[in-house]
Tab-separated table of C-alpha atoms and ligand atoms in Angstrom:
chain	number	residue	atom	x	y	z
A	80	MET	CA	63.040	-131.722	-58.325
A	81	ASN	CA	64.367	-129.816	-55.326
A	82	ILE	CA	66.101	-126.485	-55.049
A	83	PRO	CA	69.704	-127.158	-53.971
A	84	PRO	CA	71.256	-125.416	-50.925
A	85	PRO	CA	72.892	-122.003	-51.488
A	86	VAL	CA	76.324	-122.091	-53.126
A	87	ARG	CA	77.694	-119.800	-50.410
A	88	SER	CA	77.227	-122.621	-47.898
A	89	ASP	CA	79.162	-125.011	-50.134
A	90	GLU	CA	82.889	-125.071	-49.491
A	91	LYS	CA	83.693	-125.947	-53.080
A	92	TYR	CA	81.928	-122.868	-54.417
A	93	ASN	CA	83.150	-120.614	-51.636
A	94	GLU	CA	86.643	-121.169	-52.896
A	95	SER	CA	85.846	-120.757	-56.557
A	96	LEU	CA	83.237	-117.986	-56.822
A	97	ILE	CA	83.132	-114.269	-56.067
A	98	GLU	CA	79.766	-113.085	-54.807
A	99	VAL	CA	78.622	-109.851	-56.416
A	100	GLN	CA	77.608	-107.852	-53.349
A	101	SER	CA	77.846	-104.421	-54.926
A	102	ARG	CA	78.796	-102.719	-58.176
A	103	ASP	CA	82.409	-102.664	-56.977
A	104	ASP	CA	82.615	-106.432	-57.447
A	105	ILE	CA	81.865	-106.118	-61.157
A	106	PRO	CA	85.027	-106.288	-63.316
A	107	GLU	CA	86.124	-103.014	-64.916
A	108	ALA	CA	85.593	-104.335	-68.460
A	109	TRP	CA	81.887	-104.930	-67.778
A	110	ARG	CA	81.094	-101.603	-66.090
A	111	GLY	CA	78.736	-99.318	-67.934
A	112	THR	CA	77.748	-102.165	-70.266
A	113	PRO	CA	74.568	-104.258	-70.514
A	114	ILE	CA	76.485	-106.955	-68.591
A	115	GLU	CA	76.543	-104.700	-65.538
A	116	SER	CA	72.836	-103.865	-65.955
A	117	PHE	CA	72.021	-107.561	-66.140
A	118	ILE	CA	73.964	-108.402	-62.974
A	119	MET	CA	72.430	-105.459	-61.097
A	120	ALA	CA	68.945	-106.533	-62.201
A	121	GLN	CA	69.488	-110.114	-61.113
A	122	ASN	CA	71.222	-109.466	-57.786
A	123	PHE	CA	69.682	-106.181	-56.679
A	124	GLY	CA	66.406	-105.932	-58.557
A	125	TRP	CA	67.467	-102.843	-60.488
A	126	PRO	CA	65.018	-102.345	-63.322
A	127	ILE	CA	66.111	-103.026	-66.872
A	128	VAL	CA	64.604	-100.529	-69.241
A	129	SER	CA	64.374	-101.558	-72.852
A	130	THR	CA	65.737	-99.048	-75.317
A	131	GLY	CA	63.918	-100.808	-78.131
A	132	LYS	CA	67.146	-102.301	-79.487
A	133	VAL	CA	68.879	-105.519	-78.533
A	134	GLU	CA	71.512	-105.062	-75.811
A	135	LEU	CA	72.646	-108.541	-74.925
A	136	LEU	CA	72.865	-112.196	-75.828
A	137	ILE	CA	72.253	-114.519	-72.895
A	138	ALA	CA	73.287	-118.178	-73.057
A	139	THR	CA	72.214	-120.432	-70.241
A	140	CYS	CA	70.870	-123.867	-69.396
A	141	ILE	CA	67.313	-125.004	-70.111
A	142	GLU	CA	66.974	-125.298	-66.299
A	143	PHE	CA	63.414	-124.559	-65.149
A	144	ARG	CA	64.491	-123.557	-61.646
A	145	TYR	CA	66.072	-120.397	-63.054
A	146	ALA	CA	64.124	-117.528	-64.625
A	147	LEU	CA	65.852	-114.674	-66.434
A	148	PRO	CA	65.216	-111.144	-65.118
A	149	VAL	CA	64.817	-109.508	-68.524
A	150	PRO	CA	61.942	-107.716	-70.212
A	151	LYS	CA	61.009	-108.145	-73.855
A	152	MET	CA	62.906	-106.079	-76.430
A	153	TYR	CA	66.160	-106.451	-74.499
A	154	ALA	CA	68.069	-109.683	-75.113
A	155	TYR	CA	68.408	-112.674	-77.372
A	156	VAL	CA	68.430	-115.886	-75.366
A	157	ILE	CA	69.947	-119.267	-76.160
A	158	ARG	CA	68.894	-121.895	-73.655
A	159	ARG	CA	70.408	-125.332	-74.132
A	160	ALA	CA	71.026	-128.271	-71.824
A	161	SER	CA	74.159	-127.358	-69.795
A	162	GLY	CA	74.099	-123.812	-71.209
A	163	ARG	CA	76.971	-124.407	-73.580
A	164	VAL	CA	76.691	-122.743	-76.961
A	165	ILE	CA	78.251	-125.667	-78.868
A	166	GLY	CA	76.240	-126.205	-82.037
A	167	SER	CA	74.528	-122.792	-81.773
A	168	GLU	CA	77.344	-120.685	-83.231
A	169	PHE	CA	75.108	-119.747	-86.139
A	170	SER	CA	72.560	-118.310	-83.703
A	171	VAL	CA	75.347	-116.252	-82.128
A	172	GLY	CA	76.364	-115.005	-85.581
A	173	TYR	CA	72.800	-113.972	-86.290
A	174	THR	CA	72.530	-111.974	-83.052
A	175	LEU	CA	75.858	-110.277	-83.863
A	176	SER	CA	74.412	-109.230	-87.208
A	177	GLN	CA	71.516	-107.665	-85.284
A	178	GLY	CA	73.826	-105.534	-83.153
A	179	VAL	CA	74.762	-107.731	-80.177
A	180	ARG	CA	78.190	-106.892	-78.694
A	181	TYR	CA	77.921	-108.573	-75.284
A	182	LEU	CA	77.363	-112.176	-74.283
A	183	VAL	CA	76.474	-113.298	-70.789
A	184	MET	CA	76.924	-117.042	-70.287
A	185	ILE	CA	75.429	-118.439	-67.112
A	186	GLY	CA	76.287	-121.758	-65.517
A	187	HIS	CA	74.477	-123.073	-62.447
A	188	ASN	CA	74.816	-125.556	-59.613
A	189	ASP	CA	73.065	-128.949	-59.588
A	190	CYS	CA	72.922	-129.129	-63.406
A	191	GLY	CA	71.146	-132.186	-64.802
A	192	MET	CA	73.845	-132.460	-67.463
A	193	SER	CA	76.349	-133.382	-64.747
A	194	LYS	CA	74.205	-136.492	-64.134
A	195	VAL	CA	73.321	-137.200	-67.722
A	196	TYR	CA	74.438	-140.841	-67.715
A	197	GLU	CA	72.422	-141.514	-64.579
A	198	LYS	CA	69.366	-139.990	-66.265
A	199	ALA	CA	69.963	-141.570	-69.681
A	200	PRO	CA	67.646	-144.615	-69.221
A	201	HIS	CA	64.747	-142.258	-68.392
A	202	VAL	CA	65.490	-140.178	-71.473
A	203	VAL	CA	65.556	-143.340	-73.614
A	204	GLN	CA	62.208	-144.330	-72.112
A	205	ALA	CA	60.783	-140.885	-72.896
A	206	PHE	CA	61.739	-141.304	-76.563
A	207	VAL	CA	60.308	-144.837	-76.630
A	208	GLU	CA	57.005	-143.449	-75.361
A	209	GLN	CA	57.101	-141.038	-78.302
A	210	GLY	CA	57.229	-143.972	-80.696
A	211	TRP	CA	61.011	-144.406	-81.043
A	212	ASP	CA	62.443	-147.873	-81.428
A	213	HIS	CA	64.220	-148.773	-78.157
A	214	GLU	CA	67.530	-149.601	-79.788
A	215	ILE	CA	67.580	-146.450	-81.910
A	216	ALA	CA	66.637	-144.342	-78.889
A	217	GLU	CA	69.481	-145.897	-76.916
A	218	GLU	CA	71.943	-145.251	-79.703
A	219	TYR	CA	70.807	-141.643	-80.023
A	220	VAL	CA	70.886	-140.950	-76.289
A	221	SER	CA	74.316	-142.472	-75.882
A	222	LYS	CA	75.687	-140.284	-78.703
A	223	GLN	CA	74.035	-137.137	-77.357
A	224	ALA	CA	74.921	-137.876	-73.733
A	225	GLU	CA	78.582	-137.820	-74.676
A	226	ARG	CA	78.108	-134.413	-76.251
A	227	HIS	CA	75.991	-132.906	-73.476
A	228	SER	CA	77.557	-134.424	-70.392
A	229	ILE	CA	79.611	-132.192	-68.089
A	230	SER	CA	81.551	-133.429	-65.093
A	231	ASP	CA	81.651	-130.152	-63.187
A	232	GLU	CA	79.440	-127.107	-63.806
A	233	LEU	CA	82.118	-124.502	-63.153
A	234	ASP	CA	84.817	-126.300	-65.147
A	235	ALA	CA	82.411	-126.711	-68.062
A	236	LEU	CA	81.713	-122.956	-67.954
A	237	ARG	CA	85.437	-122.255	-68.025
A	238	THR	CA	86.079	-124.562	-70.979
A	239	GLU	CA	83.196	-123.040	-72.910
A	240	TYR	CA	84.327	-119.499	-72.065
A	241	ILE	CA	87.808	-120.242	-73.436
A	242	ARG	CA	86.342	-121.868	-76.545
A	243	LEU	CA	84.033	-118.926	-77.236
A	244	THR	CA	86.784	-116.320	-76.796
A	245	ASN	CA	88.613	-118.228	-79.535
A	246	VAL	CA	85.641	-118.464	-81.881
A	247	PHE	CA	84.336	-114.897	-81.371
A	248	ARG	CA	87.258	-112.494	-81.065
A	249	LYS	CA	85.427	-109.200	-80.563
A	250	LEU	CA	82.411	-110.255	-78.533
A	251	VAL	CA	82.678	-109.220	-74.863
A	252	ILE	CA	81.921	-112.420	-72.957
A	253	ALA	CA	80.967	-112.538	-69.287
A	254	PRO	CA	80.967	-115.978	-67.638
A	255	LEU	CA	78.617	-115.969	-64.657
A	256	PHE	CA	77.341	-118.583	-62.247
A	257	VAL	CA	73.850	-118.516	-60.783
A	258	CYS	CA	72.896	-120.067	-57.467
A	259	LEU	CA	69.597	-121.910	-57.935
A	260	HIS	CA	68.728	-121.372	-54.286
A	261	ASP	CA	68.328	-117.599	-54.501
A	262	SER	CA	69.080	-116.788	-58.169
A	263	ARG	CA	72.078	-114.656	-57.196
A	264	LEU	CA	74.887	-114.273	-59.697
A	265	TYR	CA	78.521	-114.979	-58.922
A	266	ILE	CA	81.714	-114.460	-60.895
A	267	PRO	CA	84.112	-117.405	-61.215
A	268	LYS	CA	87.440	-116.682	-59.508
A	269	TRP	CA	89.262	-117.916	-62.610
A	270	TYR	CA	87.697	-115.189	-64.761
A	271	PRO	CA	90.377	-112.425	-64.509
A	272	GLU	CA	93.166	-114.858	-65.373
A	273	GLU	CA	91.299	-116.452	-68.276
A	274	ALA	CA	90.260	-113.023	-69.598
A	275	LYS	CA	93.952	-112.078	-69.751
A	276	ASN	CA	94.683	-115.290	-71.657
A	277	ALA	CA	92.022	-114.639	-74.314
A	278	PRO	CA	93.608	-114.585	-77.793
A	279	ASP	CA	94.822	-111.208	-79.095
A	280	ALA	CA	95.053	-112.147	-82.759
A	281	PRO	CA	91.999	-110.899	-84.679
A	282	LYS	CA	91.877	-113.910	-87.054
A	283	VAL	CA	90.131	-117.152	-86.142
A	284	PRO	CA	91.964	-120.224	-87.519
A	285	ALA	CA	90.012	-121.791	-90.410
A	286	GLU	CA	90.264	-125.256	-88.859
A	287	LEU	CA	88.498	-124.099	-85.733
A	288	ILE	CA	85.576	-122.848	-87.809
A	289	ARG	CA	85.451	-125.921	-90.048
A	290	ASN	CA	85.363	-128.195	-87.019
A	291	LEU	CA	82.383	-126.500	-85.404
A	292	PRO	CA	79.667	-129.111	-84.804
B	39	LIG	ZN1	71.633	-127.109	-66.211
């Protein structure tokens, strides 16, 4: 698997991402929080010093071309294909009970989940090699592919950001995008607008909770 070209040389991303070139590019709401420390560590190599208590929850893709810049005793991490938290809401709840107040969710370019249907036959084959019946493996992969597939990495991040601001009303959520070429973090241009649209009401509708996967 290759490292894709930098997002800054891609017209699509140039129009949709803000490069964090200094602290001034970090939104006001994230300043002085572990979100700022995380961005500064990733983009500028600032050291993260563990205080011995958990500061952050990080949700990102399983992607092996991206390594997180965090020491032990600093963050809980949920890594799932595509980076979406769908199906891991209980894990989020647990981290909240342990003191987490900030969530950083990181999308990335060239995500395998944007090509999941193309890769599906290989995944089926991998299960078959593990002793799965071919038909059952196909059935399983087709069901899961539907759930994991994303058509565009940045749109998927946006949809998940909106969903999470509805499910977790007090958690401060920072949607970020990492360039696999140089591991630099960017902020989606849609963030300020979507942050303004986040629900004000403190109560989460019961239906939304009951329908969690
Ligand atoms: Zn990915």
